[in-house]
Coordinates of C-alpha atoms in Angstrom, one line a residue:
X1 CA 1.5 14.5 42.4
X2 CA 1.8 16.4 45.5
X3 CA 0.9 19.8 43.6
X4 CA -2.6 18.0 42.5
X5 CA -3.2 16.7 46.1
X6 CA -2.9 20.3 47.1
X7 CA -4.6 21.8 44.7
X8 CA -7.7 19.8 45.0
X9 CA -7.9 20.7 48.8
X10 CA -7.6 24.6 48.2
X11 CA -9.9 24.1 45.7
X12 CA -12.3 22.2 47.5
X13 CA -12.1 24.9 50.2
X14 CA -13.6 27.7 48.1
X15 CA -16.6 25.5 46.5
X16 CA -19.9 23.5 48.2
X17 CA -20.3 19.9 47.9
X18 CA -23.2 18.5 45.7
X19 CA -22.9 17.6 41.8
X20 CA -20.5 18.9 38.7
X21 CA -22.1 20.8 36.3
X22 CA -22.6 18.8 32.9
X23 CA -25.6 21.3 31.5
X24 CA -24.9 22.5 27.8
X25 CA -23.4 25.8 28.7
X26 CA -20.9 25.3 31.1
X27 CA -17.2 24.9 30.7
X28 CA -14.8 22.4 32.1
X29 CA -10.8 23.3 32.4
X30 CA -8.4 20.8 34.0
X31 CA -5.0 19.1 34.0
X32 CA -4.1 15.3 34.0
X33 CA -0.7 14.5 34.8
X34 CA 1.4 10.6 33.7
X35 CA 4.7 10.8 36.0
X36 CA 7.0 7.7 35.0
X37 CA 10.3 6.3 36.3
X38 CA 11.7 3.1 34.7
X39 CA 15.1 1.4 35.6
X40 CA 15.9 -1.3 32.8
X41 CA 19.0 -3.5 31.9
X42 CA 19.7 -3.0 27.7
X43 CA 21.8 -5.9 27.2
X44 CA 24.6 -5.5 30.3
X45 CA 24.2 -1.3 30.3
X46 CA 21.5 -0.2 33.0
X47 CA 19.5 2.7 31.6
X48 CA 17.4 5.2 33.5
X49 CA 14.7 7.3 32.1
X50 CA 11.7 9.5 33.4
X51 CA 9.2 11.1 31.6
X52 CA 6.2 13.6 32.6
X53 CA 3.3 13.7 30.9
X54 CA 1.2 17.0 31.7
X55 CA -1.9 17.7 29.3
X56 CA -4.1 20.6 30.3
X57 CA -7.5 21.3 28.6
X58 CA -10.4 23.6 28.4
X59 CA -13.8 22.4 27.3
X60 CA -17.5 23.8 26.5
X61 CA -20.5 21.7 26.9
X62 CA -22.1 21.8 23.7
X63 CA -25.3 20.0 24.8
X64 CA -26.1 17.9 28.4
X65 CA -22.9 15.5 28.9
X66 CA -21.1 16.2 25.9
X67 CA -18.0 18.4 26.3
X68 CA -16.0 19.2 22.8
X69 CA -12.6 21.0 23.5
X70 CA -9.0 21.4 23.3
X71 CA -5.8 19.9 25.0
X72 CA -2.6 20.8 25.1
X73 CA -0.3 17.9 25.8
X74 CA 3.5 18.5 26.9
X75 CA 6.2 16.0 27.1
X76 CA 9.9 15.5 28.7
X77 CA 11.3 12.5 28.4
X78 CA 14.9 11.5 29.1
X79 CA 16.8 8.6 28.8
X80 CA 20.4 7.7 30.2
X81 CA 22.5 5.4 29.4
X82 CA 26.4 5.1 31.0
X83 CA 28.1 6.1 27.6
X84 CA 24.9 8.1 26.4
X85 CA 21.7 10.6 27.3
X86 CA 18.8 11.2 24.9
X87 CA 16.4 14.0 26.1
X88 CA 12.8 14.5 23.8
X89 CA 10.5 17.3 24.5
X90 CA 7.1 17.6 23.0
X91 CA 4.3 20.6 22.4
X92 CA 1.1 19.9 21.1
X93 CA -2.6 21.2 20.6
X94 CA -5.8 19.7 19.2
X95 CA -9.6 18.8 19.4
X96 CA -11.0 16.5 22.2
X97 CA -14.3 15.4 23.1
X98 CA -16.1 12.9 26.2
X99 CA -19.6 12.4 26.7
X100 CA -20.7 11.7 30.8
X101 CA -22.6 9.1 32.1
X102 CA -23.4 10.7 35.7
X103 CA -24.3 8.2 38.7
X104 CA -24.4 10.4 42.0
X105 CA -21.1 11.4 43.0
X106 CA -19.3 9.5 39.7
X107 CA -19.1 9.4 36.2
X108 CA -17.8 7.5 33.4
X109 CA -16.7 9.2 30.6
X110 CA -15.0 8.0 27.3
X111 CA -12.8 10.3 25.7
X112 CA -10.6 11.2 22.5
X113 CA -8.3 13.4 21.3
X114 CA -6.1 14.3 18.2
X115 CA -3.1 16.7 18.5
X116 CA -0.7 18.0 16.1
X117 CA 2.8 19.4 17.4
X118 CA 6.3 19.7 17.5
X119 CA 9.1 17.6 19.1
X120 CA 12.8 17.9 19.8
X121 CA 15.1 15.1 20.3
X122 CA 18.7 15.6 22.0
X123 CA 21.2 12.9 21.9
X124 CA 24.4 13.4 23.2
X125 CA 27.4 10.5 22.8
X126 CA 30.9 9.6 25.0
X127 CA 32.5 12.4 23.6
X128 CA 29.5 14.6 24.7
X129 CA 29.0 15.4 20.7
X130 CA 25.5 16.1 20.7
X131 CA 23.0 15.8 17.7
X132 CA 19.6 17.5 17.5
X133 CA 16.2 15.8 16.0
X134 CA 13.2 18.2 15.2
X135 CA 10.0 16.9 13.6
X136 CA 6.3 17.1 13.8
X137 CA 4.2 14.4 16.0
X138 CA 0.6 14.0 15.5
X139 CA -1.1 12.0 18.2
X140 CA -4.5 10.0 18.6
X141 CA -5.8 9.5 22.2
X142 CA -8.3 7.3 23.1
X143 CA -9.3 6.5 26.8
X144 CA -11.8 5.5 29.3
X145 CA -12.1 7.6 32.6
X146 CA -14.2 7.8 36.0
X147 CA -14.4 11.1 38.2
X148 CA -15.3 11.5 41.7
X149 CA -16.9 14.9 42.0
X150 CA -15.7 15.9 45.9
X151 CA -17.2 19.3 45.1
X152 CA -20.1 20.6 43.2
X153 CA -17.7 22.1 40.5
X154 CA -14.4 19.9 41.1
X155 CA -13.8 16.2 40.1
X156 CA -10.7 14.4 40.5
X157 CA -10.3 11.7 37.2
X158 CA -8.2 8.9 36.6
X159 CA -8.2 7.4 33.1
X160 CA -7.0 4.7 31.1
X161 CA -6.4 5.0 27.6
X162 CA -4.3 4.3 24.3
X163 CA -2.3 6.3 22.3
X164 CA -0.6 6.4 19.1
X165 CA 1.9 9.0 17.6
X166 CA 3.9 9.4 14.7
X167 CA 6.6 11.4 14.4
X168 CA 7.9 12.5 10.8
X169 CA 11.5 14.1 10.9
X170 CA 11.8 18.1 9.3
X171 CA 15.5 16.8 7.6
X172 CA 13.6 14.0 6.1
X173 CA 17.0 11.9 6.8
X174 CA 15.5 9.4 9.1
X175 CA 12.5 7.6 8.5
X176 CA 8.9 8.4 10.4
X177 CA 9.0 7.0 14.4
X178 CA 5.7 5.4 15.0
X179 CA 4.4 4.3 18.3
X180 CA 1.4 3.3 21.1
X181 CA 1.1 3.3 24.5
X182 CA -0.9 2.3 26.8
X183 CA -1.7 5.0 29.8
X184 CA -2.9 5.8 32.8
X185 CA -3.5 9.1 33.5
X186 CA -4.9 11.3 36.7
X187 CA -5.8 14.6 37.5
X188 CA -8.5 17.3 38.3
X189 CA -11.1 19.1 36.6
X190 CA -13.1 22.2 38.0
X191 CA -16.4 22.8 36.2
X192 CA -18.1 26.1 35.5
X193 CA -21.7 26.5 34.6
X194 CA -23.5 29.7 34.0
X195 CA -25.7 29.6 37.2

């Protein structure tokens, strides 16, 4: 989180204040970032996990508002238990597009995505024997966003969405995972526009 604060500032350093550029023509590229950090009891065993969500994108304004691109959403999450650790990374690329509804400073966009990708699961036991998933995840993403434009070509975005993924194992030996969220994301956006 502290990476985006600073980033926005040196951004904001280098560009004039006044309104993002949502003309057909111009491009957007960005990050959002979901840090999470959960302590829960499973029966008598605490478990810790964390996870980081990071999904970067690049997008083109194909007309006035409407921005069609692609994301790139990576995933760590591990959980740990006293007798055992499961670790999951995640890759993934695909389509996205939001339409802007400008108002000054602000927007409101609605967005949606649909990535295809890879992800590993580690689990390792008491005895630290340690098994390996692999499979492929598709994901559908669905949210509802506002930026604050605190430049002319940077915005800083939080959103709210849903997703749903669905994993299906390579082995075939266990049967598909399938599973929805509910997020909140935030990050920032820098815009580009050919004037």
């Amino acid at each position: 989180m502290k990476a985006i604060l600073f980033c926005t500032a040196l951004t904001t350093m280098f560009f004039q204040h006044g309104y993002a550029q949502l003309k057909r023509g111009s491009f957007v590229t960005g990050a959002t970032v979901y840090p999470l950090v959960r302590h829960w009891t499973d029966g008598t065993v605490e478990v810790k996990s964390y996870q980081v969500n990071v999904t970067p994108g690049v997008s083109y304004f194909v007309k006035d508002k409407l921005a069609v691109g692609l994301v790139a959403p990576w995933t760590y999450v591990h959980h740990k238990h006293p007798d055992r650790s499961m670790s999951m990374e995640t890759y993934a690329v695909g389509p996205a597009v939001r339409y802007y509804f400008p108002f000054g400073h602000w927007a409101v966009f609605p967005m949606a995505s649909h990535t295809y990708g890879r992800q590993t699961r580690k689990y390792i036991d008491t005895f630290s024997t340690t098994s390996t998933l692999k499979g492929n995840i598709r994901t559908f993403a669905a949210g509802l966003g506002i930026t604050y434009f605190i430049t002319r070509h940077v915005g800083v975005e939080a959103m709210l969405g849903y997703e749903k993924m669905k994993v299906t194992w390579k082995d075939g030996a266990d049967v598909p995972y399938d599973k929805s969220n509910i997020t909140l994301n935030a990050g920032v956006q820098v815009y580009f526009s050919k004037k």
